[in-house]
mmCIF file with all atom_site columns, C-alpha atoms in Angstrom:
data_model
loop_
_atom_site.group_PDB
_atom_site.id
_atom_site.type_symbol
_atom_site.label_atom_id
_atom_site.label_alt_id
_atom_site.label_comp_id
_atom_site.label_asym_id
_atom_site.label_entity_id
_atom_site.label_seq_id
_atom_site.pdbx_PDB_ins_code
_atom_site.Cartn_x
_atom_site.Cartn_y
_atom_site.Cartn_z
_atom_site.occupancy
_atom_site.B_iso_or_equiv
_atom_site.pdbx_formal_charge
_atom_site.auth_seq_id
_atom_site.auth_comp_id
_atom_site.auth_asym_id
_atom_site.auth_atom_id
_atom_site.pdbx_PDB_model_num
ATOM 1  C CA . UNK A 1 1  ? 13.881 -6.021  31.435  1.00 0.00 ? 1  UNK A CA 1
ATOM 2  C CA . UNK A 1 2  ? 10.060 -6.488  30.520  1.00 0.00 ? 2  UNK A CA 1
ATOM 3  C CA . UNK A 1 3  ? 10.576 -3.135  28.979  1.00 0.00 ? 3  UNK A CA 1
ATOM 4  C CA . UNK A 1 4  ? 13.434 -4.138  26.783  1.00 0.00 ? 4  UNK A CA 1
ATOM 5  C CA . UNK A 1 5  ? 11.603 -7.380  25.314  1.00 0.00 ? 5  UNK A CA 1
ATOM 6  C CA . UNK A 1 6  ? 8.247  -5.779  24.891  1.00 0.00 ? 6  UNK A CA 1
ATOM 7  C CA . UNK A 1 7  ? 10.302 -3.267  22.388  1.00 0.00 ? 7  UNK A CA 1
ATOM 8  C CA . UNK A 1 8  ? 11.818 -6.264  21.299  1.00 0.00 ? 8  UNK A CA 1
ATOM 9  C CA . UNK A 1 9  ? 8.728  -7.779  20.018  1.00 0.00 ? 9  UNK A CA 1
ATOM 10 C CA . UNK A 1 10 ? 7.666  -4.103  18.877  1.00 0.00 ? 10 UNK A CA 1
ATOM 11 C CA . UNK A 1 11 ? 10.584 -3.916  16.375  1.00 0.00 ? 11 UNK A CA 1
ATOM 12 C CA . UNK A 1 12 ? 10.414 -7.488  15.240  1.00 0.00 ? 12 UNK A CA 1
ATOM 13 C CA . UNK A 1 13 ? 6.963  -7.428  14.540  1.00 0.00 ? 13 UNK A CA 1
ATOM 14 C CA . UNK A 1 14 ? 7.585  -4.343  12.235  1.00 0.00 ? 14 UNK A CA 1
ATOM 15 C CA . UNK A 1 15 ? 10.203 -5.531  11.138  1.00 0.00 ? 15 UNK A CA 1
ATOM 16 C CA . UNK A 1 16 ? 8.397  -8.540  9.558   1.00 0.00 ? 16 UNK A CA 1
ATOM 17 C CA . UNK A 1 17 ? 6.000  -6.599  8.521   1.00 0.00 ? 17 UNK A CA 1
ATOM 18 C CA . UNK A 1 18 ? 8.621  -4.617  6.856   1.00 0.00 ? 18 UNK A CA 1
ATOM 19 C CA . UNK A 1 19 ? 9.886  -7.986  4.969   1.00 0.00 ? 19 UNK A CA 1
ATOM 20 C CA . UNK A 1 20 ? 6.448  -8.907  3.891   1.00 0.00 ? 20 UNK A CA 1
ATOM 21 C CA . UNK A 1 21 ? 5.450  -5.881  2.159   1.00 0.00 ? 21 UNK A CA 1
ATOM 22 C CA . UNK A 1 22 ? 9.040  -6.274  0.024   1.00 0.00 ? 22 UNK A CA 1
ATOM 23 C CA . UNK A 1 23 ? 8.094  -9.779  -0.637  1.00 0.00 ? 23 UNK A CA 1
ATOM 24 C CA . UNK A 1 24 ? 4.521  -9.024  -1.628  1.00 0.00 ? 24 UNK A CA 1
ATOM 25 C CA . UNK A 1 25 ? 5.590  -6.155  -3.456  1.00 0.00 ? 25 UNK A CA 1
ATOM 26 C CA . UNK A 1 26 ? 8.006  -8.253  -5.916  1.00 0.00 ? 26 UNK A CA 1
ATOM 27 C CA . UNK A 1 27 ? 5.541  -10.263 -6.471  1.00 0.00 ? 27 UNK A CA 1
ATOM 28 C CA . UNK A 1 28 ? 2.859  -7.408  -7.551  1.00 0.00 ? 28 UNK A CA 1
ATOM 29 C CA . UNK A 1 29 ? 5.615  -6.525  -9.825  1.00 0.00 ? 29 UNK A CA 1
ATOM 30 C CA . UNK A 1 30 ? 6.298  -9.583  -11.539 1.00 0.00 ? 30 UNK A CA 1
ATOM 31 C CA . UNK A 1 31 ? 2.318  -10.205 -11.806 1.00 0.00 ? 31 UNK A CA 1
ATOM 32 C CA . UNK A 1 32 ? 1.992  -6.609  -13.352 1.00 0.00 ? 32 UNK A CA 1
ATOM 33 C CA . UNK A 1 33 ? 4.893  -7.175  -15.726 1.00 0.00 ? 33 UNK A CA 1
ATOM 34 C CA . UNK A 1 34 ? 3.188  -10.764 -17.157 1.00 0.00 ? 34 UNK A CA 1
ATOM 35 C CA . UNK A 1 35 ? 0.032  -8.434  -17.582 1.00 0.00 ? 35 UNK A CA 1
ATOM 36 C CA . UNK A 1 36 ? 1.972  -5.984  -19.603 1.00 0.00 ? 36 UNK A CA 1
ATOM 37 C CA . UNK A 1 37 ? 0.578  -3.147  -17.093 1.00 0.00 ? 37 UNK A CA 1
ATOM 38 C CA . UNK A 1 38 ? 1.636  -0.644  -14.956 1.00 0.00 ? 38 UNK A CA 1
ATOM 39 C CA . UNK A 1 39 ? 5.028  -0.963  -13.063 1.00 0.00 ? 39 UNK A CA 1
ATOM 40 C CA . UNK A 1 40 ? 6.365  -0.383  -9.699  1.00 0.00 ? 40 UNK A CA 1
ATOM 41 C CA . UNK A 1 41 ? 9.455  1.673   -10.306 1.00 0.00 ? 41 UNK A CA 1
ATOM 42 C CA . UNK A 1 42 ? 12.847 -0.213  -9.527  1.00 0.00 ? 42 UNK A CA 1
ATOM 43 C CA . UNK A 1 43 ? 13.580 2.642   -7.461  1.00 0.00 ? 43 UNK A CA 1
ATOM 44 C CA . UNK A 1 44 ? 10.823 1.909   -5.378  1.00 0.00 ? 44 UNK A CA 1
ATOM 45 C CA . UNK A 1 45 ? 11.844 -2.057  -5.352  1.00 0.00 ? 45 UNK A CA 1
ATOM 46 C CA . UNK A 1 46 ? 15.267 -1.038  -4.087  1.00 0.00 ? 46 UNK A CA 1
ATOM 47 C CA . UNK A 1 47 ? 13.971 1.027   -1.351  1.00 0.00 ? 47 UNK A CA 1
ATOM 48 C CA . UNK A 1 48 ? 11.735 -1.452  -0.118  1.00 0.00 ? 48 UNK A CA 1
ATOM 49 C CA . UNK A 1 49 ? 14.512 -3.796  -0.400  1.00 0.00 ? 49 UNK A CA 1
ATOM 50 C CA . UNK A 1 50 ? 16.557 -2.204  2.188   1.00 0.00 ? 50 UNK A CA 1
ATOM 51 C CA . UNK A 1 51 ? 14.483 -1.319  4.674   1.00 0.00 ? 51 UNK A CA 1
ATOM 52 C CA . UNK A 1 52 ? 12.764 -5.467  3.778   1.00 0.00 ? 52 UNK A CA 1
ATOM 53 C CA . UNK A 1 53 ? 15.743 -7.258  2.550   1.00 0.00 ? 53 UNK A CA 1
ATOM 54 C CA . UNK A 1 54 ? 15.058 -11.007 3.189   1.00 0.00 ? 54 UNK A CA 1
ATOM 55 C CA . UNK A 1 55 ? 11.435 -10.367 2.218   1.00 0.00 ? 55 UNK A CA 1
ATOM 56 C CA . UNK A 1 56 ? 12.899 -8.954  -1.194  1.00 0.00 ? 56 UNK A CA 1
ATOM 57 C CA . UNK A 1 57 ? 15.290 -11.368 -1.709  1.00 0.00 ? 57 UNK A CA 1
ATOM 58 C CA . UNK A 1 58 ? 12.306 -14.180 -1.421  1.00 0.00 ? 58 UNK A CA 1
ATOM 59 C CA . UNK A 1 59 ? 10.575 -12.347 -3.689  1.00 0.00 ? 59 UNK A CA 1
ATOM 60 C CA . UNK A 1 60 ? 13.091 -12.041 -6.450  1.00 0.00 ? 60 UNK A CA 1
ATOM 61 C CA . UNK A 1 61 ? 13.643 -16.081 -5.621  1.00 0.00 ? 61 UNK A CA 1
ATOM 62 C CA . UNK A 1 62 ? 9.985  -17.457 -5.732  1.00 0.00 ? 62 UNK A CA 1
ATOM 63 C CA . UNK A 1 63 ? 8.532  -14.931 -8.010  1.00 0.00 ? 63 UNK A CA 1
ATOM 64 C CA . UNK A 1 64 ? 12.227 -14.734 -10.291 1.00 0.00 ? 64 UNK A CA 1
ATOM 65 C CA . UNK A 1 65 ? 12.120 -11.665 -10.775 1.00 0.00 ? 65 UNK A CA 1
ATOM 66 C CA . UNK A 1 66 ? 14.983 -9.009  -11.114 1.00 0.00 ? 66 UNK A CA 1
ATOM 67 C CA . UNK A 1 67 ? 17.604 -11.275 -10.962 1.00 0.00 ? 67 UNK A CA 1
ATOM 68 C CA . UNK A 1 68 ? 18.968 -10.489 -14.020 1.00 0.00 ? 68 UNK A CA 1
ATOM 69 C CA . UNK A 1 69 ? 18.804 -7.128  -13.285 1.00 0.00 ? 69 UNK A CA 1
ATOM 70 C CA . UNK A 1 70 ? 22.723 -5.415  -11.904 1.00 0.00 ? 70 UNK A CA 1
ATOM 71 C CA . UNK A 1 71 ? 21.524 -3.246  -9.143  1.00 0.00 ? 71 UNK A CA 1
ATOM 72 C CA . UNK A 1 72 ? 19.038 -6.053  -7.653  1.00 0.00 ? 72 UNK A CA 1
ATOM 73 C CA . UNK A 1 73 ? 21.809 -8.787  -7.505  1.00 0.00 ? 73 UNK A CA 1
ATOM 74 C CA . UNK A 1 74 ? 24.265 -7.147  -5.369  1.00 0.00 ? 74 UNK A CA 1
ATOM 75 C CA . UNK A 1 75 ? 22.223 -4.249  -3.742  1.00 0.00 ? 75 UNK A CA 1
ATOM 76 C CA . UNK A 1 76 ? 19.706 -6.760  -2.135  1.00 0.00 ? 76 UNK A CA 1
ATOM 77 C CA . UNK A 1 77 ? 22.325 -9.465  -0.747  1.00 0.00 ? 77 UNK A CA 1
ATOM 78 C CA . UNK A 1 78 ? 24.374 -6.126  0.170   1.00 0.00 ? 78 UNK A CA 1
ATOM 79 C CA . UNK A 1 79 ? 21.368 -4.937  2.134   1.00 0.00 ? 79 UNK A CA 1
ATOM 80 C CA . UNK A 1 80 ? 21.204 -8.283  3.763   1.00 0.00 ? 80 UNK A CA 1
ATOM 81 C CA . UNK A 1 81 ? 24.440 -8.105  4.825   1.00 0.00 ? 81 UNK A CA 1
ATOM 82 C CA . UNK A 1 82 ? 24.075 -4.964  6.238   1.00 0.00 ? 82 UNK A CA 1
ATOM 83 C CA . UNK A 1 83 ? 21.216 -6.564  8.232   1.00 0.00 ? 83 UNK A CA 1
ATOM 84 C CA . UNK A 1 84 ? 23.023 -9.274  9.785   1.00 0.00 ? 84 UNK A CA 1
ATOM 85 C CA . UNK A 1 85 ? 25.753 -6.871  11.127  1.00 0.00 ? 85 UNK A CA 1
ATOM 86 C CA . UNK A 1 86 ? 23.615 -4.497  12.565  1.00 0.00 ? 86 UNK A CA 1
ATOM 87 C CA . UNK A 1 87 ? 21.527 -7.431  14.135  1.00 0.00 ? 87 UNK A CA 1
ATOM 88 C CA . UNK A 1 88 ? 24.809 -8.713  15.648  1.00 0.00 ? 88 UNK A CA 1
ATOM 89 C CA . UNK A 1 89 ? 25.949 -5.047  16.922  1.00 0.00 ? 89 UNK A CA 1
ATOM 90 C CA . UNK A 1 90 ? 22.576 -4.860  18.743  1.00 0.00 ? 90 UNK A CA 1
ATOM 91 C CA . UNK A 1 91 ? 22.890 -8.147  20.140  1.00 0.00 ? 91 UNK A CA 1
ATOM 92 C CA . UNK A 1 92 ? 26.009 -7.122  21.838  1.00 0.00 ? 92 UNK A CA 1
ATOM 93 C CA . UNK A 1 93 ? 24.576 -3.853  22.437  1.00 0.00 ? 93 UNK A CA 1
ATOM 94 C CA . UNK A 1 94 ? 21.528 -5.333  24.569  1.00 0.00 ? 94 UNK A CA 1
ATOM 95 C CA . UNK A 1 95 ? 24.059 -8.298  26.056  1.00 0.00 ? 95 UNK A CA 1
#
């Protein structure tokens, strides 16, 4: 059982990592795009978004940024979604 949380904590730690490099990653964007420099490819954003979702969807909320754009406002609450049922599967996985 010690087993099972230590992974636990392995996986949410990376995990939040995961969320914090979206959400700092939006946020390079949108400072970039005010500088009229160099952009991180939406591509890019949308990966990050779905391995970071709730860290991406902060970012596009505090920095406002990409939500105007179609593939950002119902891939990343999508992504989310997915998120939530997979955390509920594993929940009843580990239960």
């Amino acid at each position: 059982m010690v087993e099972i949380l230590s992974n636990i904590t392995i996986l949410a730690a990376i995990y939040l990592v995961l969320n914090i490099v979206a959400f700092g990653a939006y946020g390079f964007d949108k400072a970039k795009a005010s500088m009229d420099k160099w952009r991180t490819p939406e591509k890019t954003l949308l990966i990050l978004a779905f391995f970071g979702p709730f860290g991406a969807y902060a970012g596009m909320l505090v920095f406002r940024h990409k939500t105007q754009k179609k593939p950002f406002t119902w891939a990343v609450p999508l992504f989310i979604l997915i998120h939530i049922i997979a955390f509920i599967g594993i929940i009843f996985i580990l239960n």
